[in-house]
Short mmCIF file of C-alpha atoms in Angstrom, two decimals:
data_model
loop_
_atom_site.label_atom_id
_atom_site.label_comp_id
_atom_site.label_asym_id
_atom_site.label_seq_id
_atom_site.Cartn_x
_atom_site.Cartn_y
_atom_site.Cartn_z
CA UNK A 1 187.87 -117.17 -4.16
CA UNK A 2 185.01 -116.22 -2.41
CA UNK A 3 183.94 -120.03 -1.52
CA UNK A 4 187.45 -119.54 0.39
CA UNK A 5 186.45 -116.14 2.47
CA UNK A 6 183.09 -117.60 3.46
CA UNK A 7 184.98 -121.20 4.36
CA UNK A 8 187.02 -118.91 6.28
CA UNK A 9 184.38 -117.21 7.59
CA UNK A 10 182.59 -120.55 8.76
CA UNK A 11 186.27 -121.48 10.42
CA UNK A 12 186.31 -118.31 12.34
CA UNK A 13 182.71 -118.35 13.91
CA UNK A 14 182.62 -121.70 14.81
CA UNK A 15 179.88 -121.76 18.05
CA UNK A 16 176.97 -124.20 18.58
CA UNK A 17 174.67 -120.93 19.35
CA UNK A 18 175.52 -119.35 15.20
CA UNK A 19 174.67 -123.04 13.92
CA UNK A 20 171.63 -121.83 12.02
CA UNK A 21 173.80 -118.93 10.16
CA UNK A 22 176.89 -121.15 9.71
CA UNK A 23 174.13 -123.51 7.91
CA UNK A 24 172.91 -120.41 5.84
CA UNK A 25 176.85 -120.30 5.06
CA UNK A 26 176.75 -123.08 4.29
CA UNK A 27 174.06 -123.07 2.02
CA UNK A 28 175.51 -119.99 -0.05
CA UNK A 29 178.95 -121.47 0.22
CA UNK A 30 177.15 -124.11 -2.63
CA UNK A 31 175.22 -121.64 -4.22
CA UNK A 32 178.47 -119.62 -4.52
CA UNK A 33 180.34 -121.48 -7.06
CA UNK A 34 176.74 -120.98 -9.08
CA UNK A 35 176.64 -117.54 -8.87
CA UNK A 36 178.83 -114.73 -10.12
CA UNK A 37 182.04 -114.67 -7.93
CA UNK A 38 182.81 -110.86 -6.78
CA UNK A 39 179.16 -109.70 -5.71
CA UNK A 40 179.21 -112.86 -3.61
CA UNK A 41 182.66 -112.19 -2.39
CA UNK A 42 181.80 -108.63 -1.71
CA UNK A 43 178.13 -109.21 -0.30
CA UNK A 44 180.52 -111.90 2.14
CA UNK A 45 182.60 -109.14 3.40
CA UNK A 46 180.00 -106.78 3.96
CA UNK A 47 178.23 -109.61 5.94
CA UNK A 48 180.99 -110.89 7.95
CA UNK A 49 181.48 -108.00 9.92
CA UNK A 50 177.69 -108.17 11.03
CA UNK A 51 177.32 -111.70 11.92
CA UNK A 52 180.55 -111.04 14.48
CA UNK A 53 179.03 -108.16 15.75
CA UNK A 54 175.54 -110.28 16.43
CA UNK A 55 177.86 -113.61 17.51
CA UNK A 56 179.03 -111.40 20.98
CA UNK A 57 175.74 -110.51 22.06
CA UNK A 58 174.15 -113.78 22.84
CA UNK A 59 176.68 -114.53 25.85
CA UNK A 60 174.42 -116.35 27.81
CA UNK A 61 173.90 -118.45 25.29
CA UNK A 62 170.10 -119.73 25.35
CA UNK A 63 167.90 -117.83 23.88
CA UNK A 64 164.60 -117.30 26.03
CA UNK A 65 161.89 -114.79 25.95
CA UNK A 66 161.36 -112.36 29.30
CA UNK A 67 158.04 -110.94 30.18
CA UNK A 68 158.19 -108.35 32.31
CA UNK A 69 156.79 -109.62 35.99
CA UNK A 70 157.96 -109.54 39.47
CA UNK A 71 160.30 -112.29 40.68
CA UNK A 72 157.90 -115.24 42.31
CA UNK A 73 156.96 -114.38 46.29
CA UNK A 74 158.09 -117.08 48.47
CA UNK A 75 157.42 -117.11 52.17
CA UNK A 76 160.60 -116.24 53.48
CA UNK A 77 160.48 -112.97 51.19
CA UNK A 78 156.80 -112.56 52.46
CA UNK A 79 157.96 -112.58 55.71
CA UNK A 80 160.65 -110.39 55.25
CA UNK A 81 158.83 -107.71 53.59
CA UNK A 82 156.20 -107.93 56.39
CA UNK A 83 158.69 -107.97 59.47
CA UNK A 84 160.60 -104.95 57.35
CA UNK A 85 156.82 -103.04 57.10
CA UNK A 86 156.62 -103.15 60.24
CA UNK A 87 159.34 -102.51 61.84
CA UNK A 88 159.16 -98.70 59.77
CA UNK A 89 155.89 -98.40 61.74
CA UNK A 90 156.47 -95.64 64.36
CA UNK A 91 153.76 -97.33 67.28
CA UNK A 92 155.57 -100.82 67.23
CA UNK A 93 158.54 -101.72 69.13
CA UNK A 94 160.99 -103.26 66.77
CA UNK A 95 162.64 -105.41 69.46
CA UNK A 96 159.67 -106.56 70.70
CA UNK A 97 158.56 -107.49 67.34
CA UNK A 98 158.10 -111.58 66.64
CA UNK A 99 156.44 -112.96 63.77
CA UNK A 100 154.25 -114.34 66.40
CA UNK A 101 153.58 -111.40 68.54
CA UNK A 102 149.50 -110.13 68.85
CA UNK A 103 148.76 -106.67 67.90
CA UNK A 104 146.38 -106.19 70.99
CA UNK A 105 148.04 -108.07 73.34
CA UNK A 106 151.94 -108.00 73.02
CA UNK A 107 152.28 -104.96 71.08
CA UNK A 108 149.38 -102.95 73.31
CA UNK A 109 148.14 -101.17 69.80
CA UNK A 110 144.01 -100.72 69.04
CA UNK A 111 141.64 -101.65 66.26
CA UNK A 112 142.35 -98.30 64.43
CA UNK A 113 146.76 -98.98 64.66
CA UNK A 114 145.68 -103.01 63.17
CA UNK A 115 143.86 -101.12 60.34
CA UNK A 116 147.05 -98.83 59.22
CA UNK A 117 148.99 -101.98 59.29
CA UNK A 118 146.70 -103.59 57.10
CA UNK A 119 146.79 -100.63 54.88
CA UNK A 120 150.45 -101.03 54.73
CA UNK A 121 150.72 -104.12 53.87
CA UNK A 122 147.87 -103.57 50.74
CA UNK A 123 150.45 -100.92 49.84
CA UNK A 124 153.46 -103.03 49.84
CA UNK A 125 152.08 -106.18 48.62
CA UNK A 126 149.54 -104.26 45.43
CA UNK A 127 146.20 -105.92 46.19
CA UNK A 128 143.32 -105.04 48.38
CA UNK A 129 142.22 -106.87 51.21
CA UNK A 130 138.53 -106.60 52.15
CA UNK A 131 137.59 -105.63 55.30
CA UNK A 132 136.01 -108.86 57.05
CA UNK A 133 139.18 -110.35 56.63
CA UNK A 134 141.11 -107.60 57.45
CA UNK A 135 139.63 -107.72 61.06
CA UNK A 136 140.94 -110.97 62.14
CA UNK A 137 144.85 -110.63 60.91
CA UNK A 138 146.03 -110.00 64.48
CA UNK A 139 149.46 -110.98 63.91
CA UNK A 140 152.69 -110.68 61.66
CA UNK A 141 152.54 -115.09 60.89
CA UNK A 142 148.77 -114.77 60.07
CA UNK A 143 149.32 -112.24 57.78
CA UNK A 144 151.61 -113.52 55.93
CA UNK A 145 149.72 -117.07 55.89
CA UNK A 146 146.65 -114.63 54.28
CA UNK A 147 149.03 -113.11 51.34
CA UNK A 148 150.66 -116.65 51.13
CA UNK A 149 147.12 -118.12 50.53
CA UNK A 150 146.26 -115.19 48.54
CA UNK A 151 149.24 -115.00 46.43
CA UNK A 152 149.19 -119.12 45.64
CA UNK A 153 153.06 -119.29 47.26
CA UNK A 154 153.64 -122.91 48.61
CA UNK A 155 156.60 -124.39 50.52
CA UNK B 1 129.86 -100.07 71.69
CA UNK B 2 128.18 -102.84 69.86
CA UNK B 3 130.52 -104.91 67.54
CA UNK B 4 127.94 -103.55 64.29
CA UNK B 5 128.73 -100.14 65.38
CA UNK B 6 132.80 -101.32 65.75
CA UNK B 7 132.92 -102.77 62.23
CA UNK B 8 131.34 -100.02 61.02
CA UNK B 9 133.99 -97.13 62.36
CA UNK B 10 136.55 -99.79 61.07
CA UNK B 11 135.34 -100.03 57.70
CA UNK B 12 134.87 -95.91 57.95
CA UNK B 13 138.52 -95.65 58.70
CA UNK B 14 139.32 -98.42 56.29
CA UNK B 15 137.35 -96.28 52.95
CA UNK B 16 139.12 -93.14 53.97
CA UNK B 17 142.73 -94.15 53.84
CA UNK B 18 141.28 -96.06 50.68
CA UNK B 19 140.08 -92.21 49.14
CA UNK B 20 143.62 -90.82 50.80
CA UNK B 21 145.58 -93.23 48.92
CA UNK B 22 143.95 -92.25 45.33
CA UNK B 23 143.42 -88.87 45.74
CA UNK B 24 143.97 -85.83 42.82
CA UNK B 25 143.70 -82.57 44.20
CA UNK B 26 141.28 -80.39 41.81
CA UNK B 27 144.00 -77.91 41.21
CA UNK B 28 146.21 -80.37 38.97
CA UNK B 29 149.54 -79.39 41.12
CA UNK B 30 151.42 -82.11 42.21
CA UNK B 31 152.11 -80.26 45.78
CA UNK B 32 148.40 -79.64 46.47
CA UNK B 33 147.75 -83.26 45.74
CA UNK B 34 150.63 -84.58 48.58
CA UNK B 35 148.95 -81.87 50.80
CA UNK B 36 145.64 -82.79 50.61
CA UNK B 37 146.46 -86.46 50.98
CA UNK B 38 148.25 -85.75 54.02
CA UNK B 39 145.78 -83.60 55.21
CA UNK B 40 142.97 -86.58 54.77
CA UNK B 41 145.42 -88.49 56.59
CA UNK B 42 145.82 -86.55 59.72
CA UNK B 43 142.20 -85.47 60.22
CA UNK B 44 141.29 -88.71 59.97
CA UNK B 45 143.74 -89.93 62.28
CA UNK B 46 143.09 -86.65 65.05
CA UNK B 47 139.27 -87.05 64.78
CA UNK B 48 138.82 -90.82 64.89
CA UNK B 49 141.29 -90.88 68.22
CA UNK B 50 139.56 -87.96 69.69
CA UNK B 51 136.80 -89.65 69.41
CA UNK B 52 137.60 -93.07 70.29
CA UNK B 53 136.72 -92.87 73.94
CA UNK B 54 132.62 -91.96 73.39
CA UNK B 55 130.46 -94.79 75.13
CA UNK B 56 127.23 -93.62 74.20
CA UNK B 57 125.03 -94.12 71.18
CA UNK B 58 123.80 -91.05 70.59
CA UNK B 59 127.87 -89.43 70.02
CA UNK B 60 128.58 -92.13 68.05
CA UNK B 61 126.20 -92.47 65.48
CA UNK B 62 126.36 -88.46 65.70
CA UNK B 63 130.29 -88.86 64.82
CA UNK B 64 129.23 -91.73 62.00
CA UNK B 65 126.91 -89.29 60.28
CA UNK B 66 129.73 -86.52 60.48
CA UNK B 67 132.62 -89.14 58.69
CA UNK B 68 130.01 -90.09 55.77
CA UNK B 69 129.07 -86.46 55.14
CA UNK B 70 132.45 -85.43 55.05
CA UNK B 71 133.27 -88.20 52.73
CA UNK B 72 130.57 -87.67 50.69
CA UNK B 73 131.55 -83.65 50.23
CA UNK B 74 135.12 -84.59 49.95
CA UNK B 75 134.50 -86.18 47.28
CA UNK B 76 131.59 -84.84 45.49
CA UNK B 77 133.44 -81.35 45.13
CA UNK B 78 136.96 -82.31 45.10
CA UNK B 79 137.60 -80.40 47.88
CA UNK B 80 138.95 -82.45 51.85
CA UNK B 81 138.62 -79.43 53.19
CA UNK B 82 135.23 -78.69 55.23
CA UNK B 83 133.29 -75.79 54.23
CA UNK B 84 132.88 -73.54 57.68
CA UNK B 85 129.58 -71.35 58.01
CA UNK B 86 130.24 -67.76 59.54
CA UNK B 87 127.97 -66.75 61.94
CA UNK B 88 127.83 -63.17 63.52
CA UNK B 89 128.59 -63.79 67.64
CA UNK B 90 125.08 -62.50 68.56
CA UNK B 91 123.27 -63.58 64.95
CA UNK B 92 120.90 -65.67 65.96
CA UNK B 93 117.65 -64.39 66.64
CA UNK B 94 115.32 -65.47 69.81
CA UNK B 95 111.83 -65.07 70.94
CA UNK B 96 112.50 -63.59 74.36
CA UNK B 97 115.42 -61.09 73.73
CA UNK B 98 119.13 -61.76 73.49
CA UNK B 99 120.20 -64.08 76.04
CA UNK B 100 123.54 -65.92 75.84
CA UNK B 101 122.34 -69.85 77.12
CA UNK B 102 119.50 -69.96 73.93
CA UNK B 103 122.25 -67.69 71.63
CA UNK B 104 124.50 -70.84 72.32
CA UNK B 105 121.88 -73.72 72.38
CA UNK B 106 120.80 -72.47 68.56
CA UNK B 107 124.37 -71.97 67.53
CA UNK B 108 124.70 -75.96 68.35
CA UNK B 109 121.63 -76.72 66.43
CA UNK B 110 122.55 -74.85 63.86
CA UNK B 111 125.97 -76.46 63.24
CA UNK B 112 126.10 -78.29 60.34
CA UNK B 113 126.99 -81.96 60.41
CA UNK B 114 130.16 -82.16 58.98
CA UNK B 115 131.70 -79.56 61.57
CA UNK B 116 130.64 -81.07 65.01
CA UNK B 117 134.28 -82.01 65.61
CA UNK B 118 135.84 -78.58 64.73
CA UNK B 119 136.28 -75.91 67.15
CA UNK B 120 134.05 -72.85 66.71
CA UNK B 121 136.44 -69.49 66.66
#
């Protein structure tokens, strides 16, 4: 009687991802018969509704391990992120704004304006930038070429 | 302005958004820390533009020296706010009697460093 509620059981769960507990079915299925019959039949019962609860969980159905981590920067996100930085910045134009417009010469801002930009994009972006590169990111492209090369991000 | 002097104001402006953006108010409140930041924020801003237009050496080393000590204050004692000296309007004493050009020459020696750029009232 109880090798018929767990072959039942094994009928009624049939899925590829409960394979390893239909095998430990399995395996007390023979070591049923062996046993005494009504703890089995009642340790079977009390099991069965458990293994259905667990068998709707995995819906995906592969199990993988997630670290927690950003999703991976690629350059159109880089740029986008950059373009959206700036456009929040009160000094700059946004229609004006190109990816390859100069900070001195299109957009008519100073040295002190290109360093709260670069302090904007350290705060967006979570890493420091030192200061003798700083200097010389004079547009939107070249500073996202400088997190792209900073960041390992290839296309 | 030489570019050593340029890079230098740069880097200035550079290490005090740096303190601005990881700065803890003494107190412990929350509000006095978003203050002060903003605070840090706007003097540095005010005084750096202000000040942008000086062409000779003197002024702008004299403005350098005022940033670092300011910094340095700032941060020893936890405190962004500069510390302002009180001195009576005739309090100065001078050899030859009390005469307002040499009250107001030693007033501007005796200015401390890190309040050049503030207005005396």
């Amino acid at each position: 009687m109880a090798s018929r509620v767990l072959l039942q059981c094994v009928r009624s769960l049939g899925r590829p991802s409960l394979r390893l507990s239909a095998a430990n079915l399995a395996v007390r299925a023979t070591a049923a018969p062996a046993a005494a019959r009504r703890p089995l039949s009642f340790a079977a019962d009390s099991r069965r509704p458990r293994w259905l609860g667990q068998s709707s969980i995995p819906s995906v159905g592969v199990l993988c391990r997630q670290y927690g981590d950003l999703p991976p920067l690629t350059l159109e996100t880089i740029k986008d992120r950059v373009m959206y930085v700036l456009k929040l910045y009160d000094k700059i134009n946004p229609e004006k704004l190109q990816t390859s417009s100069h900070f001195m010469k299109d957009l008519g801002l100073d040295s002190l304006d290109q360093v709260e930009i670069i302090m904007a994009m350290e705060d967006e972006f979570g890493f420091e930038i030192p200061d003798a590169e700083a200097e010389k990111l004079m547009s939107p492209g070249e500073i996202v070429q400088y997190i792209a090369d900073k960041k390992d991000v290839y296309e | 302005m030489t570019a050593s002097t340029r890079s230098t104001v740069l880097s200035l402006y550079m290490r005090v958004f740096r303190i601005a953006r990881t700065w803890q108010a003494q107190s412990g409140v929350t509000g006095d820390t978003e203050t002060e930041r903003k605070y840090i924020l706007q003097e540095a801003r005010t005084l750096f533009r202000q000040n942008q237009q000086l062409k000779d050496q003197e002024s702008v080393k004299k403005c350098l020296e005022e940033c670092e000590a300011r910094i340095e204050i700032g941060l020893h004692y936890r405190n962004p706010y500069p510390r302002a000296t009180y001195l009576p309007p005739m309090g100065l004493a001078t050899q030859k009697g009390r005469k307002l050009r040499a009250q107001q020459r030693l007033r501007k020696q005796a200015k401390p460093i890190y309040l050049q750029s503030q207005d005396e009232t």
